[in-house]
Coordinates of N, CA and C in Angstrom, one line a residue:
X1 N 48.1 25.6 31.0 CA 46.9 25.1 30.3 C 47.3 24.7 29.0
X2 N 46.8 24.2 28.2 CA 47.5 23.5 27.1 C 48.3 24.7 25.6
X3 N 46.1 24.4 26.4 CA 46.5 24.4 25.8 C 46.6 23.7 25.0
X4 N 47.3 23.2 24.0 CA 46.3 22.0 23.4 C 47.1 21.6 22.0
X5 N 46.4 20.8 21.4 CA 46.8 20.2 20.4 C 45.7 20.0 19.8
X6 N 46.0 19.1 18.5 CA 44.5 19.1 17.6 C 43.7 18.1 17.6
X7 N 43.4 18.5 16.4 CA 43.0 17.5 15.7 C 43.1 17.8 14.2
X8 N 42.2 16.2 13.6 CA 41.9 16.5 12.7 C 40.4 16.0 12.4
X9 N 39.8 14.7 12.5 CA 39.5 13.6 12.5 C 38.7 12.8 12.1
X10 N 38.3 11.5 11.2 CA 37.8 10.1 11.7 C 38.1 10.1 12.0
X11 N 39.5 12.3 11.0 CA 39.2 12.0 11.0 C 39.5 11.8 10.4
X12 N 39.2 13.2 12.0 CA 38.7 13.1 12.8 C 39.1 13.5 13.4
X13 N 36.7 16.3 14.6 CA 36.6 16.8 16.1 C 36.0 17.0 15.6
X14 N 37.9 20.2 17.8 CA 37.4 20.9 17.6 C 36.8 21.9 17.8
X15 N 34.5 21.7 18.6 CA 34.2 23.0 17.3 C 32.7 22.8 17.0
X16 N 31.8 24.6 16.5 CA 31.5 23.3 17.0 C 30.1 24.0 16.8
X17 N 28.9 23.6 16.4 CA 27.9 24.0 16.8 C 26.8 23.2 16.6
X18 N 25.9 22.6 17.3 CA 24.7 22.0 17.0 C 23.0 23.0 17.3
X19 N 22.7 23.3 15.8 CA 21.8 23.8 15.8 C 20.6 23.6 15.6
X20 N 19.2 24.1 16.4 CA 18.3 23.1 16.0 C 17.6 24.0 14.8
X21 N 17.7 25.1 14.2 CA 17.4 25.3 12.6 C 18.2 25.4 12.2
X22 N 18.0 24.5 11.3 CA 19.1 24.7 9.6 C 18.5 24.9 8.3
X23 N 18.9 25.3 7.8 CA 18.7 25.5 6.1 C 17.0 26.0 6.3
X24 N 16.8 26.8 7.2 CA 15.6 27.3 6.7 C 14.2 26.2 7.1
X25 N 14.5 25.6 8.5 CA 13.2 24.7 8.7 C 13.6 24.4 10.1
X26 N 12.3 23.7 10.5 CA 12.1 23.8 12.0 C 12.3 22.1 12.4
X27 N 13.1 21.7 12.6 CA 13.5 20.2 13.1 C 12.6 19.8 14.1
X28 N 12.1 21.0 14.9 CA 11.1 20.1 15.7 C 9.5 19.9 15.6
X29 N 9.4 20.9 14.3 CA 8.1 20.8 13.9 C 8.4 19.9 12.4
X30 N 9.1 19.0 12.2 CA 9.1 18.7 10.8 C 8.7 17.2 11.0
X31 N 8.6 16.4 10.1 CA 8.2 15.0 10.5 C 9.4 14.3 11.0
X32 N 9.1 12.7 11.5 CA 9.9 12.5 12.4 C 10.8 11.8 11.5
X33 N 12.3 11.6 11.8 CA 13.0 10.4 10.8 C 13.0 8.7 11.3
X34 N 12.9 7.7 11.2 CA 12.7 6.6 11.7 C 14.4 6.5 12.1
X35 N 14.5 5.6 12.8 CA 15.6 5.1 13.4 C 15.8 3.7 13.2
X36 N 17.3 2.8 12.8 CA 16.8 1.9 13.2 C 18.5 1.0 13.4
X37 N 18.8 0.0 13.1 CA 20.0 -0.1 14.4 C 21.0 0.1 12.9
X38 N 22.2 0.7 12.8 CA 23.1 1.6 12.2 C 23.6 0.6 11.3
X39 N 24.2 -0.8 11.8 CA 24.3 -2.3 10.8 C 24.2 -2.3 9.8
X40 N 22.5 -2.5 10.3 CA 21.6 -2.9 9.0 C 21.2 -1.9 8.0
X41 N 21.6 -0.4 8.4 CA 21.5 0.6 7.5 C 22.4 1.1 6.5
X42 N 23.6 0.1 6.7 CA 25.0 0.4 6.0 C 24.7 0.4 4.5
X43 N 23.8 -1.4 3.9 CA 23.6 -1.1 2.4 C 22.5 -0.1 2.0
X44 N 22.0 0.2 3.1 CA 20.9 1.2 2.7 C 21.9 2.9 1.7
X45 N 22.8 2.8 2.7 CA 23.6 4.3 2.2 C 23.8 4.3 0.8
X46 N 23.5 5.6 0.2 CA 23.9 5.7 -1.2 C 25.3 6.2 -1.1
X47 N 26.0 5.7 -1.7 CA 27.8 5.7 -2.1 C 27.6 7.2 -2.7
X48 N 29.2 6.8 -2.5 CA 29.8 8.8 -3.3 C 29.8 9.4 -2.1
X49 N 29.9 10.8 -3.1 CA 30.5 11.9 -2.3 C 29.7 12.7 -1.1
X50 N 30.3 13.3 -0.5 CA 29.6 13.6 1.0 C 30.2 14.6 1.6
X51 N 29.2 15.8 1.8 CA 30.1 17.2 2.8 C 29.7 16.9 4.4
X52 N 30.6 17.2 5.3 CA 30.3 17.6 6.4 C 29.2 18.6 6.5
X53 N 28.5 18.5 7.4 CA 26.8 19.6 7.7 C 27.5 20.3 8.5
X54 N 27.8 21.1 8.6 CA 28.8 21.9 10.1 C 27.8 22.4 10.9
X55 N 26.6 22.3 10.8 CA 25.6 22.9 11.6 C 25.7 21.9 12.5
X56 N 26.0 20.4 12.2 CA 26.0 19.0 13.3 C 27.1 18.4 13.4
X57 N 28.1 18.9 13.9 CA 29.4 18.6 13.7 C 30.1 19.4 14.9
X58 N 31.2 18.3 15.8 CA 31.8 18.9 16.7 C 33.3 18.1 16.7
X59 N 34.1 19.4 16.7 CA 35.7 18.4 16.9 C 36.4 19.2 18.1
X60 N 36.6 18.3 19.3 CA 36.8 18.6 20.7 C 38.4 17.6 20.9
X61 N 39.3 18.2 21.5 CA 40.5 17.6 22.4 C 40.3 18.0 23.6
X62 N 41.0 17.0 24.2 CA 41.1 17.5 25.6 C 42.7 16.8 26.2
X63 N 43.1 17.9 27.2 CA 44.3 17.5 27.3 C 44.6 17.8 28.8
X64 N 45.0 16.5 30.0 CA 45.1 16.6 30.9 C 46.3 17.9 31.8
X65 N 45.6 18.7 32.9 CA 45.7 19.6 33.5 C 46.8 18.9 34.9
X66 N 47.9 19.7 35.3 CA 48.6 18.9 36.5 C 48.9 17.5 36.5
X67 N 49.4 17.2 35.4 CA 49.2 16.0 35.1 C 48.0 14.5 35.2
X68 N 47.2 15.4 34.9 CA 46.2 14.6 34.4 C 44.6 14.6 35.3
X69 N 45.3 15.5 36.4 CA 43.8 15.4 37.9 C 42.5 16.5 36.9
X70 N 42.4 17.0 36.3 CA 41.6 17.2 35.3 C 42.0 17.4 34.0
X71 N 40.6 18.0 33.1 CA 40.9 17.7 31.8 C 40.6 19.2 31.4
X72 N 42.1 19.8 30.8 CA 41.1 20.5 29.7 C 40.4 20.4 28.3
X73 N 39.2 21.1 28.0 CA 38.5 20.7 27.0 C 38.1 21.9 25.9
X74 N 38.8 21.4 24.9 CA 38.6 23.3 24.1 C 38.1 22.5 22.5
X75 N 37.7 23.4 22.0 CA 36.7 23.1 20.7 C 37.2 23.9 19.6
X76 N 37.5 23.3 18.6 CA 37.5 24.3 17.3 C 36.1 24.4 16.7
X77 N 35.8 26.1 15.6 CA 34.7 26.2 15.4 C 34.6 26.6 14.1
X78 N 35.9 25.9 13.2 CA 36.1 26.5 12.1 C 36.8 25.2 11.3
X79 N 36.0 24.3 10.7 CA 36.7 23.3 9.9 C 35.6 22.5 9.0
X80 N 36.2 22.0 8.3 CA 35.6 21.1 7.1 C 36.0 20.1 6.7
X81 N 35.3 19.2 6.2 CA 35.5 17.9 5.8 C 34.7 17.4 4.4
X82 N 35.3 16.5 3.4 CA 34.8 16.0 2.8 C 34.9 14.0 2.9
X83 N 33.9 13.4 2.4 CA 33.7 11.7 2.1 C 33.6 11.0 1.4
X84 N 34.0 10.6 0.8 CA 34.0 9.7 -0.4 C 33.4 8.2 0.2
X85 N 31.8 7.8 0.3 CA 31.6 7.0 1.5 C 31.1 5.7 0.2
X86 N 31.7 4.4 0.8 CA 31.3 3.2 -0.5 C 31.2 2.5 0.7
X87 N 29.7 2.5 1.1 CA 29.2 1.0 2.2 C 29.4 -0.2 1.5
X88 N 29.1 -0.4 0.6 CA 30.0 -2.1 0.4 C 31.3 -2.4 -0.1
X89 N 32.4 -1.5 -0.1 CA 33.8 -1.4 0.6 C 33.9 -0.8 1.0
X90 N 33.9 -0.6 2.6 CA 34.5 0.5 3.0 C 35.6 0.9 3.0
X91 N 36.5 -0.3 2.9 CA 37.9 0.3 2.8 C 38.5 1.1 1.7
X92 N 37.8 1.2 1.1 CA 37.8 2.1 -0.4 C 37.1 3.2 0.0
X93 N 36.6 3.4 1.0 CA 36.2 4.9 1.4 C 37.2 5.9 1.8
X94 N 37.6 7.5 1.9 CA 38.3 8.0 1.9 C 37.8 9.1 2.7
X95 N 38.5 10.1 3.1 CA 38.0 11.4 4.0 C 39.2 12.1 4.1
X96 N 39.2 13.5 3.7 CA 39.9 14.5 3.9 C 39.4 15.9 4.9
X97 N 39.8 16.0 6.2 CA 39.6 17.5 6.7 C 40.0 18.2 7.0
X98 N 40.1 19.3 7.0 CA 40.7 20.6 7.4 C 40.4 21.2 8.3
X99 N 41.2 22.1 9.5 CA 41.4 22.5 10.5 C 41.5 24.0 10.4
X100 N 40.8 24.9 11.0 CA 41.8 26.7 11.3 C 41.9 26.6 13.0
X101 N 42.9 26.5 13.0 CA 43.8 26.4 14.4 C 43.5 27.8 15.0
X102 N 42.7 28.5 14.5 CA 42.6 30.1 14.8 C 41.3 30.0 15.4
X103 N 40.8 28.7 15.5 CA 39.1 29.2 16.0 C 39.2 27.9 17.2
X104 N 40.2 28.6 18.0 CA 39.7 27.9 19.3 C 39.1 28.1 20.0
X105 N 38.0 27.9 20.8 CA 37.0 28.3 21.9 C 36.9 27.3 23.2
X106 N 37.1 28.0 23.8 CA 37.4 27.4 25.3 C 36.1 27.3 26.3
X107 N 35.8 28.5 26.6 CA 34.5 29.3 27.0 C 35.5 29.3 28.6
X108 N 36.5 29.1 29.1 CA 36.9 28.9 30.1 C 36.5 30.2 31.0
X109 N 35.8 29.9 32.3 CA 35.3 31.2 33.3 C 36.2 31.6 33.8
X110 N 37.6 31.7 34.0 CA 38.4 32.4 34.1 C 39.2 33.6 33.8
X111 N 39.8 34.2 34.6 CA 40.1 36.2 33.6 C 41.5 35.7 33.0
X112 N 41.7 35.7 32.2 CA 43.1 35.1 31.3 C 43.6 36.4 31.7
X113 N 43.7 37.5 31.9 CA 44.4 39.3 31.7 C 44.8 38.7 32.9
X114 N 44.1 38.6 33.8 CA 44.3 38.3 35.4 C 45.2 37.7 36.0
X115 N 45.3 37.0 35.3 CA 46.5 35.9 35.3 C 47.7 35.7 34.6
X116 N 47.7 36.5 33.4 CA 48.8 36.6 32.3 C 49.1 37.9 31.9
X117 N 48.8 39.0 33.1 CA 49.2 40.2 33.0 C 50.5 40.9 31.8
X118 N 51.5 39.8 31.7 CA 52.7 40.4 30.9 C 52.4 39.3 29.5
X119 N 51.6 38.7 29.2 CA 51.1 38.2 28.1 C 50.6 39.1 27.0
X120 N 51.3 39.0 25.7 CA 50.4 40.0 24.8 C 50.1 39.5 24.2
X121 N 48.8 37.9 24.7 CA 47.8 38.2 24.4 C 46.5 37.8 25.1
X122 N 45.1 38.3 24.4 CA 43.8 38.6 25.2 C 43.3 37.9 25.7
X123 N 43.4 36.9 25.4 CA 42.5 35.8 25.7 C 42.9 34.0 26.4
X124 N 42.4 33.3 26.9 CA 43.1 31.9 26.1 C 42.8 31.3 24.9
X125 N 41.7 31.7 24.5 CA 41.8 30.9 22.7 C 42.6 32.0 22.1
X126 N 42.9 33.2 22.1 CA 44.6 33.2 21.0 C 45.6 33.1 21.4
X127 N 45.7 32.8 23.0 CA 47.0 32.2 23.8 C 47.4 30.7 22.7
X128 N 46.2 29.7 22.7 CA 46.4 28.7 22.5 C 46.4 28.5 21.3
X129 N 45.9 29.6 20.1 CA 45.9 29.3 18.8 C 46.8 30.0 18.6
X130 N 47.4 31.1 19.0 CA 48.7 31.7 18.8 C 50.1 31.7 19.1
X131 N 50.2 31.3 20.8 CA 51.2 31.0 21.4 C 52.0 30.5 20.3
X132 N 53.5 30.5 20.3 CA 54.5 29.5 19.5 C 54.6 28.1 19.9
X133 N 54.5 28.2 21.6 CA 54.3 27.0 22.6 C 53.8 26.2 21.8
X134 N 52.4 26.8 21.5 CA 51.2 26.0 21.1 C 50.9 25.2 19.9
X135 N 49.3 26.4 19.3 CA 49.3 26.1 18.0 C 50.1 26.8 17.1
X136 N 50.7 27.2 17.4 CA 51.4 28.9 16.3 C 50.8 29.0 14.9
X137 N 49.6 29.3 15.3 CA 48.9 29.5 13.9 C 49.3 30.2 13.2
X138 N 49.7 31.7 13.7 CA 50.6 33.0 12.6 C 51.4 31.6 11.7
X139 N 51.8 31.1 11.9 CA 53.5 30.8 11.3 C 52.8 29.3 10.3
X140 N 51.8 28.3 11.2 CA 50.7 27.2 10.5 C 49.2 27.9 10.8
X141 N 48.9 28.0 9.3 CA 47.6 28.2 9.4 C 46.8 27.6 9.2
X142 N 47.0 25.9 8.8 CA 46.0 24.7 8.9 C 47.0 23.7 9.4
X143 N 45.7 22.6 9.9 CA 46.1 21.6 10.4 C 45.2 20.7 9.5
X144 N 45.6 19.7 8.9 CA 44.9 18.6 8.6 C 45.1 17.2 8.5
X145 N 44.1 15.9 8.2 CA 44.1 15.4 8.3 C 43.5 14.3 7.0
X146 N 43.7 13.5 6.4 CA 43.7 12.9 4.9 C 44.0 11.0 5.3
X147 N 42.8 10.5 4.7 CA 42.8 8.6 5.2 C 44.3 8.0 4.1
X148 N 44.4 7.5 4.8 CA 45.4 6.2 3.9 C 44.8 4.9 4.1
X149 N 44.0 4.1 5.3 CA 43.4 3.3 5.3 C 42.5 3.4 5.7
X150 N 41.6 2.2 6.0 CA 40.0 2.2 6.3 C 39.8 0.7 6.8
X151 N 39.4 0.1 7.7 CA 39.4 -1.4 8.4 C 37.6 -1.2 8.9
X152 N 37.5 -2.0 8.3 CA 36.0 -2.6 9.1 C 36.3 -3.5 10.6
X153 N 36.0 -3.1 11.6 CA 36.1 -3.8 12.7 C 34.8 -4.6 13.3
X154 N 33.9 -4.6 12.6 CA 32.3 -4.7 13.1 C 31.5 -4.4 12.5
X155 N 30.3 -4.2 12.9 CA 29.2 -3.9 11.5 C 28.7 -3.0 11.4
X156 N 29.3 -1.9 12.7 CA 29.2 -0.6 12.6 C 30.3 0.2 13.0
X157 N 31.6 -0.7 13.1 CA 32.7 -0.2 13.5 C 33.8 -0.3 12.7
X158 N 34.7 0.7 12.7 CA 35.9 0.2 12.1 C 37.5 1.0 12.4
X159 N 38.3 0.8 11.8 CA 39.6 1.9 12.0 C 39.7 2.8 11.0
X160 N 39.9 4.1 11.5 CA 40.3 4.8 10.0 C 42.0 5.6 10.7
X161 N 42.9 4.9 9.3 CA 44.4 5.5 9.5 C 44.2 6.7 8.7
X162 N 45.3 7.9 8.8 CA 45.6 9.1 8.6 C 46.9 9.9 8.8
X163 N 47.1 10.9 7.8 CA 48.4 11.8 8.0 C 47.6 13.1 8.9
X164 N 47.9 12.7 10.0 CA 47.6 14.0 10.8 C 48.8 15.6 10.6
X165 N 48.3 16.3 9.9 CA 49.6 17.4 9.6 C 49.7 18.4 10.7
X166 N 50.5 18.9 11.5 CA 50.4 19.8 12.7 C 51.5 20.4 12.6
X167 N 51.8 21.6 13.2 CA 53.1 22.1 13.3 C 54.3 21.8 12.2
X168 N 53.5 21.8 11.2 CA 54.6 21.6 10.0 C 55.0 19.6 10.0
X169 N 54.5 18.9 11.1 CA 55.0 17.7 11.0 C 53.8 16.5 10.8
X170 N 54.3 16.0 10.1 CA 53.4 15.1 9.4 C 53.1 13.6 10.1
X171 N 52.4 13.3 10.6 CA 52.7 11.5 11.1 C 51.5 10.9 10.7
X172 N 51.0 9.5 10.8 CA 49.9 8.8 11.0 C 49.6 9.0 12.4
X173 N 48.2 8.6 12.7 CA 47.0 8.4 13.3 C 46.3 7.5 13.1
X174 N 45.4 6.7 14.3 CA 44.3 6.3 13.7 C 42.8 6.6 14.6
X175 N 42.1 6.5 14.3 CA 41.0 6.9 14.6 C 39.6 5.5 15.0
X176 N 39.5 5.6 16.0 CA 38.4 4.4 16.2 C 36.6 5.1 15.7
X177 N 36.3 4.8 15.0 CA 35.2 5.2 14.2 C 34.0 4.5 14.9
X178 N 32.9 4.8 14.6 CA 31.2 4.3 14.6 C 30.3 4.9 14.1
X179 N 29.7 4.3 13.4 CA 28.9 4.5 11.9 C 27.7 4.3 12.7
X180 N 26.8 5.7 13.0 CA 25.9 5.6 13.9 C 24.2 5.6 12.4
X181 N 24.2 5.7 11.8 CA 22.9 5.4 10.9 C 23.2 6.6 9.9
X182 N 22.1 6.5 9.1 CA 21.4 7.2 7.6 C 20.3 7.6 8.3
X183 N 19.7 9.0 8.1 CA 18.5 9.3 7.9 C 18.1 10.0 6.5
X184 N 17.3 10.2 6.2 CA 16.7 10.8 5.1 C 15.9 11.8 5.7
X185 N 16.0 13.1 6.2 CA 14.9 14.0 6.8 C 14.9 14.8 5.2
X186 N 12.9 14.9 5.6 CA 12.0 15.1 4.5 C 12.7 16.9 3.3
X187 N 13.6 17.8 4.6 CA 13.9 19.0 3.9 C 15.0 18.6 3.1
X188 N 15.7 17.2 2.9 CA 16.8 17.1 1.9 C 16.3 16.5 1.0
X189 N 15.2 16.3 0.7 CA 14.7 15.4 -0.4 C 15.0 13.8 -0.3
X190 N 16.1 13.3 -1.2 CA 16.3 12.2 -1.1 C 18.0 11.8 -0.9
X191 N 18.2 12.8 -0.5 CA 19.6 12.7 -0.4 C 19.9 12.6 1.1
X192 N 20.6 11.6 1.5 CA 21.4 10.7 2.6 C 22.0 11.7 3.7
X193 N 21.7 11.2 4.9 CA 22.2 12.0 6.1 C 23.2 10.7 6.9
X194 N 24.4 10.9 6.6 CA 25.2 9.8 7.5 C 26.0 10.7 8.4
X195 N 26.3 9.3 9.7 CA 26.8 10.4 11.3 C 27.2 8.9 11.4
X196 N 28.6 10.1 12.1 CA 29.7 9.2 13.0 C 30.4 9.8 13.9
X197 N 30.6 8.9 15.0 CA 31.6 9.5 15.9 C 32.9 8.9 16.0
X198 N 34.1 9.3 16.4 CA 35.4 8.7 15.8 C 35.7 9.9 17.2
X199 N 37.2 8.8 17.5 CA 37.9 9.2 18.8 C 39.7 8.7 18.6
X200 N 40.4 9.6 19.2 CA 41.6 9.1 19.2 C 42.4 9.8 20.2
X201 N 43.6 9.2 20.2 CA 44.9 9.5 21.6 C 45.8 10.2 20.3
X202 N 46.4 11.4 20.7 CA 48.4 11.2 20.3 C 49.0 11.9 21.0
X203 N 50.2 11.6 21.2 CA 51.3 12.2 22.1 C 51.5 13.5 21.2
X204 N 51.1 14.9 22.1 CA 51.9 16.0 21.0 C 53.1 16.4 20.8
X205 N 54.0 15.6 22.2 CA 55.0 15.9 21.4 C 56.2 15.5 20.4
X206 N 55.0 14.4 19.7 CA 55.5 14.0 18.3 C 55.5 14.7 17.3
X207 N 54.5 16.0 17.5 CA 54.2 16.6 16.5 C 54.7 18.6 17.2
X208 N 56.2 18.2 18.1 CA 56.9 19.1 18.3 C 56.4 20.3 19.4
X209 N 55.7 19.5 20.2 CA 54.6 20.6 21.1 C 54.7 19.8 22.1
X210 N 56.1 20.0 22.9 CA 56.1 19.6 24.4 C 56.6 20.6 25.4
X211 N 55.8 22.0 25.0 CA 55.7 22.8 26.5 C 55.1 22.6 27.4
X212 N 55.6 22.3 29.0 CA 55.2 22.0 29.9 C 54.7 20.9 30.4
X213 N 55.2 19.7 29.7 CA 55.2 18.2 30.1 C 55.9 17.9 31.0
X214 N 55.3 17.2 32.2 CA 54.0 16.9 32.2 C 53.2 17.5 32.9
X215 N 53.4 19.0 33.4 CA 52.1 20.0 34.2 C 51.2 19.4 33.2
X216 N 51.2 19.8 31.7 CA 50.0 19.3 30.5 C 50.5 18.4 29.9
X217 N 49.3 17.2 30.0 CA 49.7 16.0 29.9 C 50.2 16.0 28.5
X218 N 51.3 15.2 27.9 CA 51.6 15.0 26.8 C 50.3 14.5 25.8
X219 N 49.4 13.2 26.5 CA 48.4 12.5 25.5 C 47.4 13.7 25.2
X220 N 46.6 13.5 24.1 CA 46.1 14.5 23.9 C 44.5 13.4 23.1
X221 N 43.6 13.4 23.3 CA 42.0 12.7 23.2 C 41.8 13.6 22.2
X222 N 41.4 13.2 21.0 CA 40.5 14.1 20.2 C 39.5 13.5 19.6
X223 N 38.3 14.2 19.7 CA 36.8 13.5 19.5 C 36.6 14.0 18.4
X224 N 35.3 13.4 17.8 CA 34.6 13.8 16.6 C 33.0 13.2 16.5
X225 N 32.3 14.2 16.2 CA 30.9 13.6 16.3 C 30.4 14.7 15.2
X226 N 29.7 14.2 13.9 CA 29.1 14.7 13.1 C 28.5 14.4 11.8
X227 N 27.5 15.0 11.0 CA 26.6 14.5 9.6 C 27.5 14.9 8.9
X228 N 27.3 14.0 8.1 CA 27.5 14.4 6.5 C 26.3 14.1 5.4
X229 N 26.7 14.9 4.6 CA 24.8 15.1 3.8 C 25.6 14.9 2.3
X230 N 24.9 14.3 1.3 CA 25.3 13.2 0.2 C 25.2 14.9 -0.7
X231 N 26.3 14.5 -1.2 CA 26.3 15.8 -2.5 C 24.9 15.6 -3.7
X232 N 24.5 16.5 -3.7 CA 23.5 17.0 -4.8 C 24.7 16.3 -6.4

């Protein structure tokens, strides 16, 4: 099993929790936010700085099983991100996030003991955040990920390139992005709610993690779907 590889992502994953209270209020008793198509809402956004909401934020890989006849799918539940977001250049927009390779969660229904009897260790998320195979978190305790470019592909689409950092080795990435809208819900006042999803491929064993290729597929899919809320 992988087992796995990361992410980072535009970003871009993961991880993961979507909650329906946050900050002390009830989302489904609150008023409603309008929607409206994501485009046209780009000059709407106010520029500057921007944290990830981790309450609405998920960063997921998945990495083919038997060479590829299924997928495994594991989540980190432990990362952060910041945005430097300028809707009328985007390419002057920037994003930096961070990874703990230590908060893997699988939820896999399987007895890992059961099967890895002479393994010392408990589980598969610290098989896979610990393994050396793997993530060898003991030895890397972040993985991150930092833009160098930014490409408008559409009117809600674009590329975002990156130093994906993993196992001590550094490369580019890029990330296919979608700029899904702004809302304003009434408990932030006036400050900006933007969400995107962003997706990408890399081979891990560029980034020195080619145990058991190809039982686990080398390609490795890492998603990303999540808010960011405009700094006070």
């Amino acid at each position: 099993m992988l087992k796995k590889t990361f992410f980072a992502a535009s970003a871009a994953a993961a991880i993961l929790a979507l909650a329906p209270l946050t900050h002390g209020h009830d989302e489904h008793n609150s008023t409603s936010v309008a929607h409206a198509n994501p485009g046209s809402q780009l000059g709407e956004v106010t520029p500057g700085a921007y944290t990830l909401d981790k309450t609405h934020a998920h960063l997921t890989i998945y990495v083919g099983h038997l060479g590829g006849i299924s997928d495994y799918r594991i989540n980190f539940t432990d990362f952060d991100a910041t945005l430097d977001f300028q809707p009328e250049n985007l390419t002057a927009s920037t994003l930096s996030m961070s990874v703990n390779p230590l908060s893997v969660a699988t939820n896999y229904p399987g007895d890992y003991k059961k099967g890895h009897a002479n393994s010392g260790f408990e589980s598969w998320d610290e098989d896979i955040a610990r393994n050396a195979t793997w993530l060898n978190a003991d030895k890397f305790p972040k993985m991150s990920f930092t833009t160098t470019n930014v490409e408008k592909t559409g009117d809600n689409t674009g590329k975002v390139t990156g130093d994906l950092e993993l196992l001590g080795v550094k490369k580019p990435i890029t990330f296919d992005v979608t700029f899904n809208g702004v809302a304003n819900p009434p408990w932030y006042g006036d400050r900006d709610v933007i969400g995107f999803n962003a997706e990408t491929t890399i081979k891990r064993s560029e980034f020195s993690m080619d145990h058991l290729i190809p039982n686990v597929t080398d390609d490795v899919k890492i998603t990303f779907s999540g808010e960011f809320l405009k700094d006070q």
